[in-house]
């Protein structure tokens, strides 16, 4: 099964930094607006003997491994949606067609 989704860039209209959490990060209050600039994710799930997530894409500056937010989100999804036995038989291929500039404050990584 293959699906492609459009992932919009976002800009902060307001950003309020709140209290610091025990993990060292801060809670925030934010209002964001999508804009007409998009990344595209293509996810293809195939039967396989082992469970594996493979990332690829068109931007050489992106890590296509477990450091990537897309990889982390996919792992979290499969951890919550299935048990270990159910997911063993799938290979998940994700292609990131990157158009949102990296580190430009447009939430490209988190929108993907």
PDB file of C-alpha atoms in Angstrom:
ATOM      1  CA  UNK A   1       0.000   0.000   0.000  1.00  0.00           C
ATOM      2  CA  UNK A   2       1.424   3.394  -1.013  1.00  0.00           C
ATOM      3  CA  UNK A   3       0.242   6.876  -0.070  1.00  0.00           C
ATOM      4  CA  UNK A   4       1.640  10.381  -0.693  1.00  0.00           C
ATOM      5  CA  UNK A   5       0.759  13.246   1.628  1.00  0.00           C
ATOM      6  CA  UNK A   6       1.316  16.981   1.276  1.00  0.00           C
ATOM      7  CA  UNK A   7       3.023  18.545   4.334  1.00  0.00           C
ATOM      8  CA  UNK A   8       2.682  22.347   4.563  1.00  0.00           C
ATOM      9  CA  UNK A   9       5.248  24.789   5.889  1.00  0.00           C
ATOM     10  CA  UNK A  10       4.085  26.875   8.844  1.00  0.00           C
ATOM     11  CA  UNK A  11       4.955  30.268  10.278  1.00  0.00           C
ATOM     12  CA  UNK A  12       4.546  31.388  13.870  1.00  0.00           C
ATOM     13  CA  UNK A  13       2.128  34.286  14.197  1.00  0.00           C
ATOM     14  CA  UNK A  14       2.713  34.374  17.949  1.00  0.00           C
ATOM     15  CA  UNK A  15       5.146  32.539  20.193  1.00  0.00           C
ATOM     16  CA  UNK A  16       5.104  32.784  23.978  1.00  0.00           C
ATOM     17  CA  UNK A  17       7.727  30.904  25.972  1.00  0.00           C
ATOM     18  CA  UNK A  18       6.227  29.617  29.199  1.00  0.00           C
ATOM     19  CA  UNK A  19       7.656  27.680  32.135  1.00  0.00           C
ATOM     20  CA  UNK A  20      10.719  25.444  32.011  1.00  0.00           C
ATOM     21  CA  UNK A  21       9.955  21.732  32.342  1.00  0.00           C
ATOM     22  CA  UNK A  22      11.949  19.208  34.403  1.00  0.00           C
ATOM     23  CA  UNK A  23      13.443  17.807  31.155  1.00  0.00           C
ATOM     24  CA  UNK A  24      15.076  21.188  30.403  1.00  0.00           C
ATOM     25  CA  UNK A  25      12.687  22.161  27.592  1.00  0.00           C
ATOM     26  CA  UNK A  26      10.112  24.945  27.813  1.00  0.00           C
ATOM     27  CA  UNK A  27       6.367  24.800  27.346  1.00  0.00           C
ATOM     28  CA  UNK A  28       5.200  27.229  24.683  1.00  0.00           C
ATOM     29  CA  UNK A  29       2.008  28.862  23.520  1.00  0.00           C
ATOM     30  CA  UNK A  30       1.900  29.407  19.777  1.00  0.00           C
ATOM     31  CA  UNK A  31      -0.407  30.291  16.924  1.00  0.00           C
ATOM     32  CA  UNK A  32       0.796  28.929  13.599  1.00  0.00           C
ATOM     33  CA  UNK A  33      -0.458  29.434  10.057  1.00  0.00           C
ATOM     34  CA  UNK A  34       0.210  27.135   7.127  1.00  0.00           C
ATOM     35  CA  UNK A  35       1.576  28.642   3.931  1.00  0.00           C
ATOM     36  CA  UNK A  36       1.583  27.365   0.343  1.00  0.00           C
ATOM     37  CA  UNK A  37       4.989  25.694   0.449  1.00  0.00           C
ATOM     38  CA  UNK A  38       5.054  21.919   0.851  1.00  0.00           C
ATOM     39  CA  UNK A  39       7.157  18.846   1.431  1.00  0.00           C
ATOM     40  CA  UNK A  40       5.695  15.552   0.230  1.00  0.00           C
ATOM     41  CA  UNK A  41       5.974  12.226   2.025  1.00  0.00           C
ATOM     42  CA  UNK A  42       5.432   8.989   0.154  1.00  0.00           C
ATOM     43  CA  UNK A  43       4.919   5.988   2.424  1.00  0.00           C
ATOM     44  CA  UNK A  44       4.966   2.492   0.972  1.00  0.00           C
ATOM     45  CA  UNK A  45       4.265  -0.485   3.248  1.00  0.00           C
ATOM     46  CA  UNK A  46       5.180  -3.933   1.936  1.00  0.00           C
ATOM     47  CA  UNK A  47       5.087  -7.422   3.421  1.00  0.00           C
ATOM     48  CA  UNK A  48       8.521  -8.526   4.607  1.00  0.00           C
ATOM     49  CA  UNK A  49      10.063 -11.126   6.888  1.00  0.00           C
ATOM     50  CA  UNK A  50      11.391  -8.452   9.247  1.00  0.00           C
ATOM     51  CA  UNK A  51      10.135  -5.082  10.439  1.00  0.00           C
ATOM     52  CA  UNK A  52      12.164  -2.268   8.941  1.00  0.00           C
ATOM     53  CA  UNK A  53      11.745   1.451   8.291  1.00  0.00           C
ATOM     54  CA  UNK A  54      13.776   2.821   5.371  1.00  0.00           C
ATOM     55  CA  UNK A  55      14.005   6.562   4.740  1.00  0.00           C
ATOM     56  CA  UNK A  56      15.226   8.245   1.581  1.00  0.00           C
ATOM     57  CA  UNK A  57      14.753  11.593  -0.083  1.00  0.00           C
ATOM     58  CA  UNK A  58      15.973  14.312  -2.386  1.00  0.00           C
ATOM     59  CA  UNK A  59      18.017  16.401   0.079  1.00  0.00           C
ATOM     60  CA  UNK A  60      21.568  15.303   0.990  1.00  0.00           C
ATOM     61  CA  UNK A  61      21.566  17.489   4.138  1.00  0.00           C
ATOM     62  CA  UNK A  62      18.901  15.388   5.878  1.00  0.00           C
ATOM     63  CA  UNK A  63      19.824  12.329   7.950  1.00  0.00           C
ATOM     64  CA  UNK A  64      17.817   9.388   6.626  1.00  0.00           C
ATOM     65  CA  UNK A  65      18.150   7.278   9.770  1.00  0.00           C
ATOM     66  CA  UNK A  66      16.842   7.067  13.344  1.00  0.00           C
ATOM     67  CA  UNK A  67      17.820  10.727  14.005  1.00  0.00           C
ATOM     68  CA  UNK A  68      15.149  11.913  11.558  1.00  0.00           C
ATOM     69  CA  UNK A  69      11.811  13.104  13.013  1.00  0.00           C
ATOM     70  CA  UNK A  70       9.929  11.179  10.312  1.00  0.00           C
ATOM     71  CA  UNK A  71      11.657   7.969  11.395  1.00  0.00           C
ATOM     72  CA  UNK A  72      10.895   8.683  15.055  1.00  0.00           C
ATOM     73  CA  UNK A  73       7.237   9.393  14.275  1.00  0.00           C
ATOM     74  CA  UNK A  74       6.912   6.217  12.201  1.00  0.00           C
ATOM     75  CA  UNK A  75       8.444   4.127  15.006  1.00  0.00           C
ATOM     76  CA  UNK A  76       6.134   5.709  17.555  1.00  0.00           C
ATOM     77  CA  UNK A  77       3.134   5.047  15.302  1.00  0.00           C
ATOM     78  CA  UNK A  78       4.001   1.381  14.847  1.00  0.00           C
ATOM     79  CA  UNK A  79       4.832   0.977  18.551  1.00  0.00           C
ATOM     80  CA  UNK A  80       1.414   2.319  19.518  1.00  0.00           C
ATOM     81  CA  UNK A  81      -0.662   0.851  16.667  1.00  0.00           C
ATOM     82  CA  UNK A  82       0.712  -2.686  16.708  1.00  0.00           C
ATOM     83  CA  UNK A  83       2.434  -5.150  18.948  1.00  0.00           C
ATOM     84  CA  UNK A  84       5.865  -6.629  18.188  1.00  0.00           C
ATOM     85  CA  UNK A  85       4.423  -9.774  16.588  1.00  0.00           C
ATOM     86  CA  UNK A  86       2.022  -7.856  14.302  1.00  0.00           C
ATOM     87  CA  UNK A  87       4.654  -5.507  12.912  1.00  0.00           C
ATOM     88  CA  UNK A  88       7.369  -8.081  12.241  1.00  0.00           C
ATOM     89  CA  UNK A  89       6.102  -8.715   8.731  1.00  0.00           C
ATOM     90  CA  UNK A  90       6.400  -5.189   7.281  1.00  0.00           C
ATOM     91  CA  UNK A  91       8.915  -3.033   5.473  1.00  0.00           C
ATOM     92  CA  UNK A  92       8.054   0.670   5.565  1.00  0.00           C
ATOM     93  CA  UNK A  93       9.682   2.810   2.870  1.00  0.00           C
ATOM     94  CA  UNK A  94       9.338   6.569   3.299  1.00  0.00           C
ATOM     95  CA  UNK A  95      10.517   9.050   0.671  1.00  0.00           C
ATOM     96  CA  UNK A  96      10.847  12.710   1.721  1.00  0.00           C
ATOM     97  CA  UNK A  97      10.460  15.079  -1.228  1.00  0.00           C
ATOM     98  CA  UNK A  98      11.888  18.172   0.470  1.00  0.00           C
ATOM     99  CA  UNK A  99      10.892  21.674  -0.697  1.00  0.00           C
ATOM    100  CA  UNK A 100      10.700  23.540   2.629  1.00  0.00           C
ATOM    101  CA  UNK A 101      14.143  25.020   3.390  1.00  0.00           C
ATOM    102  CA  UNK A 102      15.976  23.387   6.294  1.00  0.00           C
ATOM    103  CA  UNK A 103      16.413  25.491   9.461  1.00  0.00           C
ATOM    104  CA  UNK A 104      14.377  28.365   8.003  1.00  0.00           C
ATOM    105  CA  UNK A 105      11.864  28.493  10.872  1.00  0.00           C
ATOM    106  CA  UNK A 106       9.074  27.083   8.694  1.00  0.00           C
ATOM    107  CA  UNK A 107       8.526  23.867  10.700  1.00  0.00           C
ATOM    108  CA  UNK A 108       9.528  21.615   7.812  1.00  0.00           C
ATOM    109  CA  UNK A 109      10.897  18.819   9.992  1.00  0.00           C
ATOM    110  CA  UNK A 110       7.941  18.731  12.348  1.00  0.00           C
ATOM    111  CA  UNK A 111       5.327  19.008   9.602  1.00  0.00           C
ATOM    112  CA  UNK A 112       6.816  15.953   7.880  1.00  0.00           C
TER     113      UNK A 112
END
